Short mmCIF file of C-alpha atoms in Angstrom, two decimals:
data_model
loop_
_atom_site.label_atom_id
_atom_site.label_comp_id
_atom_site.label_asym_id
_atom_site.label_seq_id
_atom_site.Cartn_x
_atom_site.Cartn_y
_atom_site.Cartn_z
CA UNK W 1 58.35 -79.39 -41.10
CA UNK W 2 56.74 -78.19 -37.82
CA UNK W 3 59.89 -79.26 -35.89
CA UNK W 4 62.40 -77.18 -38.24
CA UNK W 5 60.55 -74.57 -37.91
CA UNK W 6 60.51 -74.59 -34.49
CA UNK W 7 64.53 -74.98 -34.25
CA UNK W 8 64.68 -72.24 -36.41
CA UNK W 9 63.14 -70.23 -34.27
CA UNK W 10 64.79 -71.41 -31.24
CA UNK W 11 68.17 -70.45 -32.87
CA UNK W 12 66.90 -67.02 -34.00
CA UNK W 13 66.04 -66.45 -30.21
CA UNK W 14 69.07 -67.77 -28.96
CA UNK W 15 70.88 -65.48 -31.30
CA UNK W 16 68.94 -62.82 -30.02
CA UNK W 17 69.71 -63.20 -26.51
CA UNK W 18 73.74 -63.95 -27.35
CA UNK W 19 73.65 -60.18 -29.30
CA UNK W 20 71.83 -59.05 -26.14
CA UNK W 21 74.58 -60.88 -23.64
CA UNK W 22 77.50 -59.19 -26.55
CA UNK W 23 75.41 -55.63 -26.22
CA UNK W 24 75.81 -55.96 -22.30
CA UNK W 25 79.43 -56.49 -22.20
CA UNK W 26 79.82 -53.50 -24.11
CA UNK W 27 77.20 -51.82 -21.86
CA UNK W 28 79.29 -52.52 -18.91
CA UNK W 29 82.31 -50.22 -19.29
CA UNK W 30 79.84 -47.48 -19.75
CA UNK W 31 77.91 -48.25 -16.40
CA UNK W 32 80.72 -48.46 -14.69
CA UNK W 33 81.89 -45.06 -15.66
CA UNK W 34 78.34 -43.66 -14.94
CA UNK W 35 78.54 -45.08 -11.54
CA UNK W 36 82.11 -43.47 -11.01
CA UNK W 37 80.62 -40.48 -12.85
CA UNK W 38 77.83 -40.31 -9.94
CA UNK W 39 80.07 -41.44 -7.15
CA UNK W 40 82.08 -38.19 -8.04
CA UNK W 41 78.73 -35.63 -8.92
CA UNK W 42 76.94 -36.53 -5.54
CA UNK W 43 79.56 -34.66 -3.44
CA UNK W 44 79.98 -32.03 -5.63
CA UNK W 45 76.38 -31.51 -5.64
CA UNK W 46 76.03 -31.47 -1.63
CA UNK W 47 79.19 -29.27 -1.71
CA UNK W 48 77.01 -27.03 -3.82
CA UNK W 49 73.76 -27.32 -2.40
CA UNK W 50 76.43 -26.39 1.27
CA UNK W 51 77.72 -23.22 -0.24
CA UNK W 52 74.27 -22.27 -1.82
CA UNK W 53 72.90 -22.44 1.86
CA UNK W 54 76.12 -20.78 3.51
CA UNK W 55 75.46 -17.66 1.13
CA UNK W 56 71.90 -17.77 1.36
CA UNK W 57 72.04 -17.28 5.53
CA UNK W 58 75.30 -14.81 4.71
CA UNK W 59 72.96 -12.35 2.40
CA UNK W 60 70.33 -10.77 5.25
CA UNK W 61 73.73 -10.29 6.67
CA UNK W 62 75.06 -8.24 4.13
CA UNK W 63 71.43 -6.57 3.55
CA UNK W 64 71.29 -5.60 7.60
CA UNK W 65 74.88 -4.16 7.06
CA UNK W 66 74.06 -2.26 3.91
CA UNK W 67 71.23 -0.34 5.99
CA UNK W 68 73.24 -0.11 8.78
CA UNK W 69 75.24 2.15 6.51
CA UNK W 70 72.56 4.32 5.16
CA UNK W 71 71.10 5.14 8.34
CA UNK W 72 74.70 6.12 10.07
CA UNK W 73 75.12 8.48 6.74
CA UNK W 74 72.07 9.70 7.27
CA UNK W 75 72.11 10.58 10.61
CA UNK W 76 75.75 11.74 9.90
CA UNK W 77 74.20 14.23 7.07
CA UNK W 78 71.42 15.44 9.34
CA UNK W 79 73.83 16.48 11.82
CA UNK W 80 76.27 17.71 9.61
CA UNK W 81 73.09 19.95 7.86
CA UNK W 82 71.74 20.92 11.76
CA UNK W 83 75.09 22.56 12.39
CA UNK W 84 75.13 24.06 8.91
CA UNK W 85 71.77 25.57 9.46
CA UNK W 86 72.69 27.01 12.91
CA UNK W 87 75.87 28.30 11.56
CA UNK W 88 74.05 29.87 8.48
CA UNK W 89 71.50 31.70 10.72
CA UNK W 90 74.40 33.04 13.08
CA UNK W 91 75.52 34.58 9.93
CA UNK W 92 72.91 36.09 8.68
CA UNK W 93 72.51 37.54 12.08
CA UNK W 94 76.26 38.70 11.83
CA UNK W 95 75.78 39.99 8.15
CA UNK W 96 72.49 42.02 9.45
CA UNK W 97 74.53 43.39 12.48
CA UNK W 98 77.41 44.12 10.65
CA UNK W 99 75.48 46.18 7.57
CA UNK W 100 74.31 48.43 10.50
CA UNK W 101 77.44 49.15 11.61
CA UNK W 102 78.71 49.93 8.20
CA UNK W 103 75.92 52.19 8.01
CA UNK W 104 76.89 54.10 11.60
CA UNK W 105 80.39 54.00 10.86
CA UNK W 106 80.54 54.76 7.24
CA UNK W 107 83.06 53.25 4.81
CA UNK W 108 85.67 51.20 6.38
CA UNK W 109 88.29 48.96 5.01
CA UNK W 110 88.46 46.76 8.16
CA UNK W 111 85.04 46.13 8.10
CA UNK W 112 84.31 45.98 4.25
CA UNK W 113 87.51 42.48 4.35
CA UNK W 114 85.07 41.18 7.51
CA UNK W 115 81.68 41.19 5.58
CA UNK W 116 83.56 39.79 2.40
CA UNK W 117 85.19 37.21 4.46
CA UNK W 118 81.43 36.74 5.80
CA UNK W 119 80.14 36.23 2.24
CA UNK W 120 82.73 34.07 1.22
CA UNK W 121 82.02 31.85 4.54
CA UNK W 122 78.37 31.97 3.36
CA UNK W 123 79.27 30.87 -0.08
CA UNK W 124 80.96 27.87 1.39
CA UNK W 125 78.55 26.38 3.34
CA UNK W 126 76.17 26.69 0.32
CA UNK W 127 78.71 24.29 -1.37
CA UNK W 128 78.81 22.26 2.12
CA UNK W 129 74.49 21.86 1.36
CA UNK W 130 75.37 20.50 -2.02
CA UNK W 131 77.73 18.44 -1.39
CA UNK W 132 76.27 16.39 1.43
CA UNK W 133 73.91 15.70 -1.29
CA UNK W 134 75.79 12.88 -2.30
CA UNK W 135 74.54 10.78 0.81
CA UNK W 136 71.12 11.04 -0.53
CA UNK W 137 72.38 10.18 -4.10
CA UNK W 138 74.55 6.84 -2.11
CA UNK W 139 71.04 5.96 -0.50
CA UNK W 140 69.59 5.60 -3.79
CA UNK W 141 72.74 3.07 -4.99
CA UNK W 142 72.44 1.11 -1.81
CA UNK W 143 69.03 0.67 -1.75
CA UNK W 144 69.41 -0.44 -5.38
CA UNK W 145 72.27 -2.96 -4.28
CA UNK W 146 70.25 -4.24 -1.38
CA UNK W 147 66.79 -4.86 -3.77
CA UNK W 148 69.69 -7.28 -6.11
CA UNK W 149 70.93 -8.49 -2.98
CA UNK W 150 67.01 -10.00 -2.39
CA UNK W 151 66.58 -11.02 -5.96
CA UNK W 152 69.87 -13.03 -5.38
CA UNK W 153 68.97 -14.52 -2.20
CA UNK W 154 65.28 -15.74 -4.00
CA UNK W 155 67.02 -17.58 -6.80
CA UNK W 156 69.34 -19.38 -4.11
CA UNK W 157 66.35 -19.73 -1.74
CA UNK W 158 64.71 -21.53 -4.96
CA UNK W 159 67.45 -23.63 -5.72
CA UNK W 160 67.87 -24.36 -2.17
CA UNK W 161 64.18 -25.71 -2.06
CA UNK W 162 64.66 -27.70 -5.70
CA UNK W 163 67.93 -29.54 -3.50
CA UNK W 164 66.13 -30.17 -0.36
CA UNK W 165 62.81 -29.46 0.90
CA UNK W 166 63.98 -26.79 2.93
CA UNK W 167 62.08 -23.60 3.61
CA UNK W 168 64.37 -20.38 3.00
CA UNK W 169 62.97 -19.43 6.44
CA UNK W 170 64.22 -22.58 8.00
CA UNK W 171 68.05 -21.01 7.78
CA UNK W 172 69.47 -19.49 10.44
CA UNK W 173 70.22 -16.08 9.86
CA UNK W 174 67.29 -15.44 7.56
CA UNK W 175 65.66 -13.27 9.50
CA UNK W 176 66.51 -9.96 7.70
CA UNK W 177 62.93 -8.54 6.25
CA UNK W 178 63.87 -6.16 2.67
CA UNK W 179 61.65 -2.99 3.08
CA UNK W 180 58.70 -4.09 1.18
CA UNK W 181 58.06 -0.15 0.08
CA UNK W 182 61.25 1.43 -0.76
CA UNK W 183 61.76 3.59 -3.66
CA UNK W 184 65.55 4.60 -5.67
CA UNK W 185 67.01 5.46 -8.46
CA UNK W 186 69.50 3.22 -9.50
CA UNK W 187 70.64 5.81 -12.03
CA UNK W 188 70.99 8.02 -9.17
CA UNK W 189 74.45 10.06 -10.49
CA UNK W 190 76.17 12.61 -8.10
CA UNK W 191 76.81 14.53 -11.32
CA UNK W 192 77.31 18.35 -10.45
CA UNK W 193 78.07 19.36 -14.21
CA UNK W 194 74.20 20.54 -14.78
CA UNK W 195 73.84 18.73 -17.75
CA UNK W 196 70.56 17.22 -16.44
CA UNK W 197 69.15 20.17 -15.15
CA UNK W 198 70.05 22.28 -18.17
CA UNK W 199 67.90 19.32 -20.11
CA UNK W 200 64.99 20.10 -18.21
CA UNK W 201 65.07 23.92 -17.63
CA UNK W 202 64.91 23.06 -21.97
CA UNK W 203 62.02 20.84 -21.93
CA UNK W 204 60.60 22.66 -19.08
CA UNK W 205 60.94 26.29 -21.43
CA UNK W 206 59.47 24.09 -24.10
CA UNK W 207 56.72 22.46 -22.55
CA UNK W 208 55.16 25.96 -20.65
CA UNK W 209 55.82 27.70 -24.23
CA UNK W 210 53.13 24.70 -25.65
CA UNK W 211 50.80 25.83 -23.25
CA UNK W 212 50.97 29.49 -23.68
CA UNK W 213 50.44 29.13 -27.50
CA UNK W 214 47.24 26.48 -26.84
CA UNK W 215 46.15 29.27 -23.80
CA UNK W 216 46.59 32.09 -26.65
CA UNK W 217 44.56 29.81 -29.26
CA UNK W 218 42.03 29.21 -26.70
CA UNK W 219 41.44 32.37 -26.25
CA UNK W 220 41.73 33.73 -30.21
CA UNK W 221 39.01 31.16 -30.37
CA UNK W 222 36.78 32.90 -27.75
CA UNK W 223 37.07 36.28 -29.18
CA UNK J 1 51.92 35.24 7.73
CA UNK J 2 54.01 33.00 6.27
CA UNK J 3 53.53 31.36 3.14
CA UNK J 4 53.50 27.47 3.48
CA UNK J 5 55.63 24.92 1.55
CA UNK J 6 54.51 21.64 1.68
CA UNK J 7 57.75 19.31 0.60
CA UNK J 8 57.43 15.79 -0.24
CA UNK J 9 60.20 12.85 -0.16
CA UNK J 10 61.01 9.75 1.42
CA UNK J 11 64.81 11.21 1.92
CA UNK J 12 64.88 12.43 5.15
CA UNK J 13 68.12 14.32 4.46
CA UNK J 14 66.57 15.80 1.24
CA UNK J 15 63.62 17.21 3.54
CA UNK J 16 66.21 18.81 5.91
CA UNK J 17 67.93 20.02 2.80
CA UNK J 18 64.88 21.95 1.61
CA UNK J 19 63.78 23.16 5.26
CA UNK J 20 67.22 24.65 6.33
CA UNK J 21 67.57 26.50 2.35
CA UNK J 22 63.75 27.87 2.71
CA UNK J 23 62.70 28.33 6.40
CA UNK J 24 65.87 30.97 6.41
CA UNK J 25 64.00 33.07 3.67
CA UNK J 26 61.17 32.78 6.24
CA UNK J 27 58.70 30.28 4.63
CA UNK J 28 56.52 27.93 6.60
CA UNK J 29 57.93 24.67 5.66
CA UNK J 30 55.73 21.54 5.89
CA UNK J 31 57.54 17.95 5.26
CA UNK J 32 55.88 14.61 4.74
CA UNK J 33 57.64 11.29 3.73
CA UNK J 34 55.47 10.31 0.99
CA UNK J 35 52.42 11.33 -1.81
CA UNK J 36 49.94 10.08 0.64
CA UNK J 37 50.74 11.52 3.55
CA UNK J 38 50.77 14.71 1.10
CA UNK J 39 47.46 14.19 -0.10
CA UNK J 40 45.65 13.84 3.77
CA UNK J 41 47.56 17.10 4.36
CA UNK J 42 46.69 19.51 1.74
CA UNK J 43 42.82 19.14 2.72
CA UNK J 44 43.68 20.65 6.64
CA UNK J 45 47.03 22.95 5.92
CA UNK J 46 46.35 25.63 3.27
CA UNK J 47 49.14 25.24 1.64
CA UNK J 48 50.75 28.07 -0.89
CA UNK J 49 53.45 25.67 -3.12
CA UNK J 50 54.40 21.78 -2.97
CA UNK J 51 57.96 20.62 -3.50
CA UNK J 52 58.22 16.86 -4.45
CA UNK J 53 60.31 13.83 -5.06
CA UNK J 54 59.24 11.55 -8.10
CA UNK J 55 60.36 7.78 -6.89
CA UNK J 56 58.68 7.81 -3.14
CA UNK J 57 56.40 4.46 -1.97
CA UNK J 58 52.82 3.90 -1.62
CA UNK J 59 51.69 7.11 -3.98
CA UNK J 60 54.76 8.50 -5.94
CA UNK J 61 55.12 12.08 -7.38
CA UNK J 62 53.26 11.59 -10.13
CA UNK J 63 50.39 10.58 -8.83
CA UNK J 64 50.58 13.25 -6.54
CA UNK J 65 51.08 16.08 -9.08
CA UNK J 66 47.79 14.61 -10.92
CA UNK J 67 45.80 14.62 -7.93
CA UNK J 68 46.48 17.61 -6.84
CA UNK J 69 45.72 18.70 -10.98
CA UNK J 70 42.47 16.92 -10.52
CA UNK J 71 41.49 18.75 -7.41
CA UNK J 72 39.43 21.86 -8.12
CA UNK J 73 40.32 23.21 -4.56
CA UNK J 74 44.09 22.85 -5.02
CA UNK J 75 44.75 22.84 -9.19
CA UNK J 76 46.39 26.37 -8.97
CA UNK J 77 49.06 25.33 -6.32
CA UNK J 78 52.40 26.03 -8.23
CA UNK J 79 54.33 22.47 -7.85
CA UNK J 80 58.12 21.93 -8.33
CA UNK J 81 59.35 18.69 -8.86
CA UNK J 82 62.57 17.88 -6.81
CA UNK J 83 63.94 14.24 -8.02
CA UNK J 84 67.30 12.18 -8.99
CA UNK J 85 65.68 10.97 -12.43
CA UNK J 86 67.02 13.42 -14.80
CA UNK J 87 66.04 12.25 -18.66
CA UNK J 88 63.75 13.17 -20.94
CA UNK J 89 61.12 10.69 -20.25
CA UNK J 90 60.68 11.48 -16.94
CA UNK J 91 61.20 15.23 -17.36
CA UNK J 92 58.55 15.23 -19.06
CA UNK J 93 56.32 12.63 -17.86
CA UNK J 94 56.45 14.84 -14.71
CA UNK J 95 55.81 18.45 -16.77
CA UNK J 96 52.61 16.45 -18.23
CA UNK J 97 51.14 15.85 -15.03
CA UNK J 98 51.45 18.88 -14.60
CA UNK J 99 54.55 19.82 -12.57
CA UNK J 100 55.51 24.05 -13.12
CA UNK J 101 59.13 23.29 -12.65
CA UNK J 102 61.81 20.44 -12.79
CA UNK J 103 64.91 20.37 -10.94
CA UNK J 104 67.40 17.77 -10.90
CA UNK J 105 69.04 16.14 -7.54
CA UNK J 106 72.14 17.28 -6.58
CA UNK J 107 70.47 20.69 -6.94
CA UNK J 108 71.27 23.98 -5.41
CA UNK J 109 69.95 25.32 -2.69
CA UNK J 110 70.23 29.00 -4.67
CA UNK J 111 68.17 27.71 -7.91
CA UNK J 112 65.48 26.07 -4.94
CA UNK J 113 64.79 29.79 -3.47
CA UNK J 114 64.57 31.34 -7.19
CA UNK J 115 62.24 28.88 -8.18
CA UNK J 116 60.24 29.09 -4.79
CA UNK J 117 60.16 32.93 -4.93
CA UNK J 118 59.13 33.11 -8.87
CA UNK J 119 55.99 31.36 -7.22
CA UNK J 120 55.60 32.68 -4.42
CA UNK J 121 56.60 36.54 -4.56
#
């Protein structure tokens, strides 16, 4: 009885292990394909983990050429304004000289067309001022591009490290330091319609209004 | 003697902006890059108004405008906010802190000297 029992059990293992041989055939075909499937992912990946590092070292690049281009506008503007400001005194000097004359010589035609021509002059390089506004406005936007620049180049710098155990540091061409302390306006708009400042000669009516009825309550109180 | 404006922004080009439309209506024009620098300065220049940008590093516009609210020796100094950030949130974040008048970047020179004088004269 012992013996059969034993048999039995032999045979249920030996089935066992035939559905486990049957199981591994079929498991096979798929290994093979994960193996081909990992033959063909492993380059891909060090292609990616290459152009991750190639953009990584290429951003500080970009950053340094970004400033580059602020600070050229910006010196380009503060010359620009230096002439603009010479120019302006000169004529207010010329207006000044040439009122006095009016005032010697009387009424002139000549000379009334020369101090409208002056005013008109005047006029313009108020519009010049305004204008050359826009580099301060452009400042703003590239600062803004350059901070997404260095959020960009910390996700690939983290990605980098999760590939290899390489420090972002360890590139070449990494050297670029973002300004720690810079402030913009991303929304920065060269927008010379006055919508904005109509909005807040509004609120600015509205709000000093407030405070002259709380000053006038403050003071119906005190009487 | 001159009155004095002190003018506060990190834009160089916005400082030389104010300078050259103010110092030719013969005010004494003081610039500084930050609110910091702006606070160490109003304690040794008497200083009559303060122009100043909103967004500038280590202590912005507004807490500039507050401080200088706070400060019993300088409350009364009319302040005009110069800055980019033109909604309503910030409009009048900066009127709470106590700014006397808001104008928007690109902003003209004319509406500076109007706003200046109404101060100042």
């Amino acid at each position: 009885m012992d013996n059969s029992n034993s048999f039995e059990n032999i045979f249920k293992k030996l089935g066992d292990l035939k559905d486990f041989f049957v199981y591994g055939q079929k498991l096979i075909p798929i290994l093979h394909k994960i193996l081909d499937f990992m033959h063909d992912t492993v380059p891909l990946l060090e292609n990616v983990n290459r152009s991750i590092q190639d953009s990584t070292s290429k951003i500080p690049k970009a950053a340094m050429q970004i400033n580059s281009i602020t600070n050229a506008n910006e010196i380009a503007t503060t010359e620009i304004l230096d002439i603009v400001d010479g120019m302006s005194m000169d004529i207010a000097n010329m207006q000044t000289k040439l009122e006095s004359l009016k005032n010697k010589l009387g009424e002139d035609e000549e000379l009334n067309a020369v101090i409208s021509t002056i005013e008109k002059i005047n006029a313009g390089m108020l519009n010049i001022t305004i204008s050359l506004q826009v580099q301060d406005i452009t400042s703003q936007q590239l600062s803004s591009v350059n901070h997404l620049i260095q959020s960009i180049q910390e996700k690939l710098a983290a990605l980098l490290i999760e590939f290899k155990d390489k420090e972002i540091s360890e590139l070449p061409a990494a050297e670029y330091h973002f300004p720690k302390d810079s402030t913009f306006n991303a929304d920065a708009r060269y927008d010379k319609s006055n919508s904005s400042q109509k909005l807040a000669d509004s609120l600015v009516e509205e709000t000093l209004n407030k405070a002259t009825q709380s000053e006038i309550d403050k003071l119906f109180k005190k009487l | 003697m001159k009155k004095v404006i002190l003018v506060a922004d990190d834009s160089p080009t916005i400082r030389k902006f104010v300078s050259v439309a103010l110092s030719l209506k013969g005010y004494e024009i003081v610039v500084c890059a930050d609110g910091m620098e702006a606070i160490e300065i109003l304690p040794i220049k008497k200083v009559d108004l303060v122009i100043t940008d909103l967004n500038m590093p280590n202590v912005d516009g507004y807490e500039l405008i507050s401080s200088i609210r706070k400060n019993n020796e300088y409350s009364d100094i009319p302040i005009i906010v110069l800055s980019s950030l033109g909604n309503t949130e910030d409009i009048q974040r900066g009127l709470e802190c106590g700014a006397n008048s808001y104008l928007v970047k690109p902003f003209d020179p004319k509406r500076v000297i109007y706003e200046v004088s109404k101060y100042l004269n």
